[in-house]
mmCIF file of C-alpha atoms and ligand atoms in Angstrom:
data_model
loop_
_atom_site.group_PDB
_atom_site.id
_atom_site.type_symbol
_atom_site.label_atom_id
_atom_site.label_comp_id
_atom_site.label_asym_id
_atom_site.label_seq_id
_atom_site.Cartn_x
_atom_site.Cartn_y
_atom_site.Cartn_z
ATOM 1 C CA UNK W 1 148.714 61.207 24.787
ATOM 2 C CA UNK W 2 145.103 62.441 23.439
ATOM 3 C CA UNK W 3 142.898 60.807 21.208
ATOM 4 C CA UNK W 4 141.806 62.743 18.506
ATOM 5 C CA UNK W 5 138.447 64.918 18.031
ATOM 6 C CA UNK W 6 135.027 62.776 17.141
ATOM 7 C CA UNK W 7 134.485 63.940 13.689
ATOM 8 C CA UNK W 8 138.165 64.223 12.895
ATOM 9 C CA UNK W 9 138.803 60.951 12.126
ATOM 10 C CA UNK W 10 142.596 60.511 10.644
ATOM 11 C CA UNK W 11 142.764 58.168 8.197
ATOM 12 C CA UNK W 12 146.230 56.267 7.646
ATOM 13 C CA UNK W 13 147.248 53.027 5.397
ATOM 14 C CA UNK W 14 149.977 50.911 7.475
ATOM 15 C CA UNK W 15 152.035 49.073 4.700
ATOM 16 C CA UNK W 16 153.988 46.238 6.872
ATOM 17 C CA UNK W 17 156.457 44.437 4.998
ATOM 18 C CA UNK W 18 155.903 40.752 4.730
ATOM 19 C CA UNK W 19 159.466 39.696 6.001
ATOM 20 C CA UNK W 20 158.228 41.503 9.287
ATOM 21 C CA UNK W 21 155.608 38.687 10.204
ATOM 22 C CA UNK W 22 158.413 36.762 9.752
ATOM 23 C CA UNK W 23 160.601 37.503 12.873
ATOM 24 C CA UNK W 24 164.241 36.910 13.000
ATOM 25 C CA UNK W 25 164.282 34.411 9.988
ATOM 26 C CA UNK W 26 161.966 36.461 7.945
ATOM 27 C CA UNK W 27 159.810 33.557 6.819
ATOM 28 C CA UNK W 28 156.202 32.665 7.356
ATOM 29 C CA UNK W 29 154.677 33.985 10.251
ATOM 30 C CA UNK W 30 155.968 34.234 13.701
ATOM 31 C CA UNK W 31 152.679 34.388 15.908
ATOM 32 C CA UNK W 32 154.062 36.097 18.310
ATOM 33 C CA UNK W 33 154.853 39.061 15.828
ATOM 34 C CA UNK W 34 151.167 38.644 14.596
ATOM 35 C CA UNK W 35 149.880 39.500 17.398
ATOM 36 C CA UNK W 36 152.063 41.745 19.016
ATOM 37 C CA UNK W 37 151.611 43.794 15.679
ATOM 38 C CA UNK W 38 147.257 43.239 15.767
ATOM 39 C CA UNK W 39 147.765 44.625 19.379
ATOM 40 C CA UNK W 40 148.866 47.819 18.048
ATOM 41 C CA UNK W 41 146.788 48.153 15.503
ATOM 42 C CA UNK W 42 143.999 47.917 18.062
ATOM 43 C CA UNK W 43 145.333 50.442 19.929
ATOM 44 C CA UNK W 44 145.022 53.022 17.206
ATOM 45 C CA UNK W 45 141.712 52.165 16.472
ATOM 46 C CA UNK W 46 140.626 52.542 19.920
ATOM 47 C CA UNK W 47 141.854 56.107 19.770
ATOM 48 C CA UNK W 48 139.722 56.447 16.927
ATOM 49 C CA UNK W 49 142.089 56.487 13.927
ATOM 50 C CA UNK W 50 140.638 54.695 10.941
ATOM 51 C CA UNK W 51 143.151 51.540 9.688
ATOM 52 C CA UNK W 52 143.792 50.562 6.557
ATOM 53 C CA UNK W 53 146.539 47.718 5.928
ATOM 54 C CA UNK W 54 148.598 46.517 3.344
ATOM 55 C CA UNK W 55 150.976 43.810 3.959
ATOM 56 C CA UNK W 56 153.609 42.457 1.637
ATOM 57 C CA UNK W 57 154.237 38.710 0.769
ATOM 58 C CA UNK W 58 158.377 38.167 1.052
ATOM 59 C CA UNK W 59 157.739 35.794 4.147
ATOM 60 C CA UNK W 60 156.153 33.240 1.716
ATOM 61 C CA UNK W 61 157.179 34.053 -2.219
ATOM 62 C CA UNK W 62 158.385 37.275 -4.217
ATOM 63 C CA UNK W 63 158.221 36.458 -7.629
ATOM 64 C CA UNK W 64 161.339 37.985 -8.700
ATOM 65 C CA UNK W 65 163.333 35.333 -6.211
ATOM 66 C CA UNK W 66 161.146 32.568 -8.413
ATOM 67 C CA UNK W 67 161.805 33.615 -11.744
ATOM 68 C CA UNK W 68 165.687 33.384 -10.571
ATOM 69 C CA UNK W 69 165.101 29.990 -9.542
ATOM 70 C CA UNK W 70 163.203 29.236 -13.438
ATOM 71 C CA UNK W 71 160.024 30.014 -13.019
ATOM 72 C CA UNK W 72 157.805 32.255 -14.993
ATOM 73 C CA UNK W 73 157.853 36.049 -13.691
ATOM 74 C CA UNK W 74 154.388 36.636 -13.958
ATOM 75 C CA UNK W 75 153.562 33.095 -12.469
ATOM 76 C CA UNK W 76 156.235 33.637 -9.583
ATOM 77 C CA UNK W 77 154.303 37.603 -9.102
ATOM 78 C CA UNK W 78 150.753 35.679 -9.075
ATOM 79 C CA UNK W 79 152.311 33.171 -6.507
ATOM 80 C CA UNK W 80 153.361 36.699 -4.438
ATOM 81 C CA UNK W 81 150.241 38.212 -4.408
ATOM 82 C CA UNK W 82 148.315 35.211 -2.881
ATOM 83 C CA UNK W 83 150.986 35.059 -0.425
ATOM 84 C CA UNK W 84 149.927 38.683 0.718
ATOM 85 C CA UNK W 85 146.187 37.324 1.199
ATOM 86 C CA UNK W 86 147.379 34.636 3.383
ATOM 87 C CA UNK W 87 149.404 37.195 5.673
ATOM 88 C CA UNK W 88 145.869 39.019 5.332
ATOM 89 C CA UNK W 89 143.748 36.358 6.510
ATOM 90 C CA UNK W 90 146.355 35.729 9.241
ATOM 91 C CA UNK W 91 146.102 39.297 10.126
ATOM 92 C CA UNK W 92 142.574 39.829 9.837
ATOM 93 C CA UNK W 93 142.478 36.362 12.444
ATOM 94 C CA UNK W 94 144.254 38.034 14.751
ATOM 95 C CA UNK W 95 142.426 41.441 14.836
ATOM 96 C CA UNK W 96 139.250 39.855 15.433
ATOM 97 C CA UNK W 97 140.459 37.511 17.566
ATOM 98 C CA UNK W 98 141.871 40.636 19.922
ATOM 99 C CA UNK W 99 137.989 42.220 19.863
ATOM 100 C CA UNK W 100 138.483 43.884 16.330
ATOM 101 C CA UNK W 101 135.987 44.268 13.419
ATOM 102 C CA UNK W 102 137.610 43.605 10.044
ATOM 103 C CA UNK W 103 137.132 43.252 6.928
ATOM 104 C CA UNK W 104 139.640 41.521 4.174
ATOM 105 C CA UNK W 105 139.683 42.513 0.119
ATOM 106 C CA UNK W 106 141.769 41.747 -2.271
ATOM 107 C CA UNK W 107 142.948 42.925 -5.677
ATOM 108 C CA UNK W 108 141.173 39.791 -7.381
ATOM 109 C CA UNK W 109 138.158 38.240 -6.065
ATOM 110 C CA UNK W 110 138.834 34.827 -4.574
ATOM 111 C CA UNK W 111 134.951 33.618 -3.371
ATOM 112 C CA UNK W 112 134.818 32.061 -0.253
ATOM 113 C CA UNK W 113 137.996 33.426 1.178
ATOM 114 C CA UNK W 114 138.730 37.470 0.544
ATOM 115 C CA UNK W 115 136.269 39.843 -1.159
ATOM 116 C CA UNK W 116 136.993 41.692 -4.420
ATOM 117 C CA UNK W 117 138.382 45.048 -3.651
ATOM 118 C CA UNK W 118 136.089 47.974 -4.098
ATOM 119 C CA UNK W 119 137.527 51.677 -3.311
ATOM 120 C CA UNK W 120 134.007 52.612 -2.826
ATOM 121 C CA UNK W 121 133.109 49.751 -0.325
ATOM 122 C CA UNK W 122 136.119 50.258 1.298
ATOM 123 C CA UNK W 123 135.784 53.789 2.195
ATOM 124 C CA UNK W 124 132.483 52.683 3.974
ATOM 125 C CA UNK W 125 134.198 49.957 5.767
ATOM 126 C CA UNK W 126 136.460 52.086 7.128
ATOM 127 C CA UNK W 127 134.019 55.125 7.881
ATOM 128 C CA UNK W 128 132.218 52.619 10.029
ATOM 129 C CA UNK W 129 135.461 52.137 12.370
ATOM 130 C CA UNK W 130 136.567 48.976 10.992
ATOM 131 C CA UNK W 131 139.972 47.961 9.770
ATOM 132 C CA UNK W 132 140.849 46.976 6.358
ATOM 133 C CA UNK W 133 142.697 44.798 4.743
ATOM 134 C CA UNK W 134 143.468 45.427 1.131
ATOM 135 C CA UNK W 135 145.684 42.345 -0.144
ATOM 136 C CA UNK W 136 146.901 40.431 -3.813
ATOM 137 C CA UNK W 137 148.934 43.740 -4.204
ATOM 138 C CA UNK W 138 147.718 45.783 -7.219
ATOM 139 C CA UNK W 139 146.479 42.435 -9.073
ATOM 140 C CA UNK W 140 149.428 42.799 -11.454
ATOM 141 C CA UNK W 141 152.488 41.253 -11.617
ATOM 142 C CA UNK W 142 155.724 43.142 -11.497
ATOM 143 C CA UNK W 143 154.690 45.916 -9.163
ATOM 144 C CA UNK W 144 155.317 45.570 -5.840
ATOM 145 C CA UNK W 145 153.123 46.081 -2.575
ATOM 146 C CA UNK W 146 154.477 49.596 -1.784
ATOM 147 C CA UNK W 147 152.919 50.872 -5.120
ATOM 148 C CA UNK W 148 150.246 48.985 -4.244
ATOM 149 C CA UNK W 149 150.002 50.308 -0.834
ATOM 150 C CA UNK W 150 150.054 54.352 -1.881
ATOM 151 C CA UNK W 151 147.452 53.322 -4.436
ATOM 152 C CA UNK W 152 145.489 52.327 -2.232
ATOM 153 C CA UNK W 153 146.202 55.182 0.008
ATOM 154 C CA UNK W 154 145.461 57.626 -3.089
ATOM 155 C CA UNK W 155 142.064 55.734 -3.532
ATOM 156 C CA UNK W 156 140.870 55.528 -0.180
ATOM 157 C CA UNK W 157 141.769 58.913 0.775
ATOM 158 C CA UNK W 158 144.023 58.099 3.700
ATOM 159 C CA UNK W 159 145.951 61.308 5.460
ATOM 160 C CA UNK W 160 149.413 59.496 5.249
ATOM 161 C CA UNK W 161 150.646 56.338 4.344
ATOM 162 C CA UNK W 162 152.848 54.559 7.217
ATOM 163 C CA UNK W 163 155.769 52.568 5.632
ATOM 164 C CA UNK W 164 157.549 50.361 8.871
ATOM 165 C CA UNK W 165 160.647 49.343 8.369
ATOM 166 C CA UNK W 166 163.798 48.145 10.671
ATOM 167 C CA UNK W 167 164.808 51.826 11.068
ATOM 168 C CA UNK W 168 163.152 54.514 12.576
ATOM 169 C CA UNK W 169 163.327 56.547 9.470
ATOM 170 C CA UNK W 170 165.369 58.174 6.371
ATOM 171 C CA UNK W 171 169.158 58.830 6.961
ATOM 172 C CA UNK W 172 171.616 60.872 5.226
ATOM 173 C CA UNK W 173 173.326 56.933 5.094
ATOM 174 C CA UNK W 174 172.794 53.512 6.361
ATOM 175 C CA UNK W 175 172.796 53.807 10.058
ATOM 176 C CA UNK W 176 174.274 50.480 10.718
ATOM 177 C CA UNK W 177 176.681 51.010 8.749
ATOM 178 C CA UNK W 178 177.915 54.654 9.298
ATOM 179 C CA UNK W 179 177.503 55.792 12.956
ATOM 180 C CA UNK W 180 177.636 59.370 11.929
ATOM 181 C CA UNK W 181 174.047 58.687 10.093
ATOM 182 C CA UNK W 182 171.922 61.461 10.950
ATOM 183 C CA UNK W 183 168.011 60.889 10.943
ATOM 184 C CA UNK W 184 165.594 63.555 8.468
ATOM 185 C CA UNK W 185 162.466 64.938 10.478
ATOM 186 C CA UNK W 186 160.928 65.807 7.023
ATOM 187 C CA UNK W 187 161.759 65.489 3.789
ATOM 188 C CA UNK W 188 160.213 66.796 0.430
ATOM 189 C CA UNK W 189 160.026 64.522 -2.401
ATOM 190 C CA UNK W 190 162.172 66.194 -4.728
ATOM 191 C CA UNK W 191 164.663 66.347 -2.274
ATOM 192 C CA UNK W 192 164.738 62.588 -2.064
ATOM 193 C CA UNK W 193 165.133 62.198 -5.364
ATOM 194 C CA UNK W 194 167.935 65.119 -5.575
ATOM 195 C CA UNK W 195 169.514 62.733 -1.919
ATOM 196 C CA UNK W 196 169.056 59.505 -4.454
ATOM 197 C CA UNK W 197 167.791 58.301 -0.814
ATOM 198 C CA UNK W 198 165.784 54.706 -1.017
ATOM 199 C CA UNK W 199 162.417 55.225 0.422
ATOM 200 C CA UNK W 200 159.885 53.239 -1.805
ATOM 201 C CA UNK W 201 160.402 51.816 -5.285
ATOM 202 C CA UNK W 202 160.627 54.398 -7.927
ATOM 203 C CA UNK W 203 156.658 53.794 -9.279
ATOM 204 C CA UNK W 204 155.478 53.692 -6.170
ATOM 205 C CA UNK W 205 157.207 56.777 -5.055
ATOM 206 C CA UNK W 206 156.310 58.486 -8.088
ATOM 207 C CA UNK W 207 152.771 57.447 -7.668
ATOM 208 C CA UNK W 208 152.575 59.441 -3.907
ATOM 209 C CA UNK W 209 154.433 62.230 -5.242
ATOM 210 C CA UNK W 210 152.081 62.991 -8.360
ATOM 211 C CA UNK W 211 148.673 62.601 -5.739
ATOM 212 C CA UNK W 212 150.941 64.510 -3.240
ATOM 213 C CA UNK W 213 150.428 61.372 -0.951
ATOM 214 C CA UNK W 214 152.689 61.817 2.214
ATOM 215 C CA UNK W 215 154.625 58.769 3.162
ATOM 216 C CA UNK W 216 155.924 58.448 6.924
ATOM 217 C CA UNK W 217 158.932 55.949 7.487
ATOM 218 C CA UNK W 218 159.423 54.373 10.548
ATOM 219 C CA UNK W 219 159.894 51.498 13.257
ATOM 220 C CA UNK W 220 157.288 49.138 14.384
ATOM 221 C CA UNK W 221 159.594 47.991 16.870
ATOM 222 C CA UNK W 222 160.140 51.414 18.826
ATOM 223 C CA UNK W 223 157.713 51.570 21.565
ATOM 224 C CA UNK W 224 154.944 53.339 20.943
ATOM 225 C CA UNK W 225 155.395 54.405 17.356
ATOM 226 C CA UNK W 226 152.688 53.618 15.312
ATOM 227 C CA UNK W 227 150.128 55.019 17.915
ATOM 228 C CA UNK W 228 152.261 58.597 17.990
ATOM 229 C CA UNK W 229 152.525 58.404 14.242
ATOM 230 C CA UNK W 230 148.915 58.307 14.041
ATOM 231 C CA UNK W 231 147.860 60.713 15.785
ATOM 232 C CA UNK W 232 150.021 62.956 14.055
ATOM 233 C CA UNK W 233 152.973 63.459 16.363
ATOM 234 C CA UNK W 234 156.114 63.963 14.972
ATOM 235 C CA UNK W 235 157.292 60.271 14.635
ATOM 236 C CA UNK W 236 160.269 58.902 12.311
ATOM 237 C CA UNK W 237 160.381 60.701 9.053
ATOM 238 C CA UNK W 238 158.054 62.629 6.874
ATOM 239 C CA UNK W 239 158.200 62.487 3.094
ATOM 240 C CA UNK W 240 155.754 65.091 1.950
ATOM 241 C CA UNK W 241 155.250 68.061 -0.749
ATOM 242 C CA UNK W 242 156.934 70.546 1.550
ATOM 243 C CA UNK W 243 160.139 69.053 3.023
ATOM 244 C CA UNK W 244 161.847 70.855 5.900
HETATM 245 N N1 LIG D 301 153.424 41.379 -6.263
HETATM 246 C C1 LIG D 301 153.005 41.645 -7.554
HETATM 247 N N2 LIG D 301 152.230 42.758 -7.776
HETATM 248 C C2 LIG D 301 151.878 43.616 -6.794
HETATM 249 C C3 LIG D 301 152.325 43.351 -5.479
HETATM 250 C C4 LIG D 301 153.100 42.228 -5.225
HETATM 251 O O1 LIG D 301 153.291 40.918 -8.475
HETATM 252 O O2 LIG D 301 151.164 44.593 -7.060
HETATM 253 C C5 LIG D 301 154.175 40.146 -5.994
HETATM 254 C C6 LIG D 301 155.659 40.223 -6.312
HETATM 255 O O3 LIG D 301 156.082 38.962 -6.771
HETATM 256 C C7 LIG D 301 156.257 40.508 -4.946
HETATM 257 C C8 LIG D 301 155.392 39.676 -4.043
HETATM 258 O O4 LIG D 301 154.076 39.813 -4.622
HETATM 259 O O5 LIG D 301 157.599 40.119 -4.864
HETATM 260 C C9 LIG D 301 155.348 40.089 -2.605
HETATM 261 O O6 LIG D 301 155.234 41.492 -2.516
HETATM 262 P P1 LIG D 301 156.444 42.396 -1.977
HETATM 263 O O7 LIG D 301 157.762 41.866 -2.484
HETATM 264 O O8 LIG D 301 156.136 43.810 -2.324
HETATM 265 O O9 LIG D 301 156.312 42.132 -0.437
HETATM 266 P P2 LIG D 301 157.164 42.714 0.788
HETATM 267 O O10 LIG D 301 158.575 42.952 0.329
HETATM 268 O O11 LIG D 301 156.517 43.994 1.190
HETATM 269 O O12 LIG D 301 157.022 41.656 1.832
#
């Protein structure tokens, strides 16, 4: 496997789903995941890939699971988007403690623990080889963090943004469920929509589709997948203007 060309620097926004951290059970954070997952991470960055990451917050709270239980929606979404800065801090622990330079923002300023997110100041962060961490979600309630995670992308002008999920891509149906499940290479975004296949909430996918932001699904858990997808090798699947 090369690394890539000095000067070429690929730029890619890892969205990891919050449940992830969470191991089998899904809940807080297994610290074993953590670092398996920083580990990684570090290994892209050593082939000179630039990072940036947005992680969800379902291991701790999702607001729409609060309002269910009484509480306030936009309270219960607030409560969800600190929960992403703590998996951020955890995170951004982790990276440097594995010989990483990071740097954590967040939507909304909280002094003393995350800095406010700037597009500007991020794009230097990451031109300088560091990782970033871009948490709190979009600072509004009732979006989630895969809008927030190809808005980011959009704004930091990353080549592709990396959604991980259990699966190591998009299938014509659920693979656990239907063992004659066959996995797309590539994909165009109409053609998801025409497939009504589930790849990212509707604004968020709309969002990538009008900035023509490519979205690559695929497994964290398959060895070696995150450091093939990032170097552009055919990894998973590819959701992009041009399909197959
Ligand atoms: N959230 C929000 N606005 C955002 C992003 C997230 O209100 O822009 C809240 C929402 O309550 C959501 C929770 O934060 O349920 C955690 O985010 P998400 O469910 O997207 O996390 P994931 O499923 O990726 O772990």
């Amino acid at each position: 496997m090369t690394s890539l060309q000095p000067g070429k620097a690929r730029r890619i926004l890892l969205k990891l789903s919050g449940e992830a951290l969470g191991g089998q059970s899904g809940f807080g954070i297994e610290p074993e995941i953590l670092s398996a997952t920083a580990a990684q991470i570090r290994k892209v960055q050593e082939h000179g890939v630039q990072v940036v990451l947005v992680i969800g917050g379902g291991n701790i709270f999702r607001g729409a699971a609060l309002q269910k239980a009484g509480l306030d929606r936009v309270a219960g979404d607030q409560m969800g988007m600190l929960a992403t800065v703590m998996n951020g801090l955890a995170m951004r622990d982790e990276l440097v403690r594995q010989g990483g330079e990071c740097v954590l923002m967040s939507a909304y300023g909280i002094p003393s623990i995350s800095a406010q997110y700037s597009a500007v100041q991020g794009r230097e962060i990451l031109s300088k080889g560091q990782a970033l961490i871009v948490a709190g979600g979009t600072g509004s309630p009732f979006f989630t963090t895969d809008t927030a995670a190809i808005l980011r992308g959009v704004e930091l002008c990353c080549d592709e943004v990396f959604k991980a999920t259990k699966v190591d891509g998009i299938y014509t149906a659920d693979p656990m469920k239907d063992k004659n499940a066959q996995r797309f290479d590539r994909l165009s975004f109409d053609e998801v929509l025409k497939r009504e296949l589930e790849v990212m909430d509707l604004t968020a996918f709309a969002l990538a589709r009008d900035h023509q932001m490519s979205i690559r699904v695929f497994s964290m858990n398959k060895e070696g997948a995150l450091l093939r997808a990032s170097l552009g090798e055919d990894e998973g699947t590819l959701v992009c203007t041009t399909g197959v």
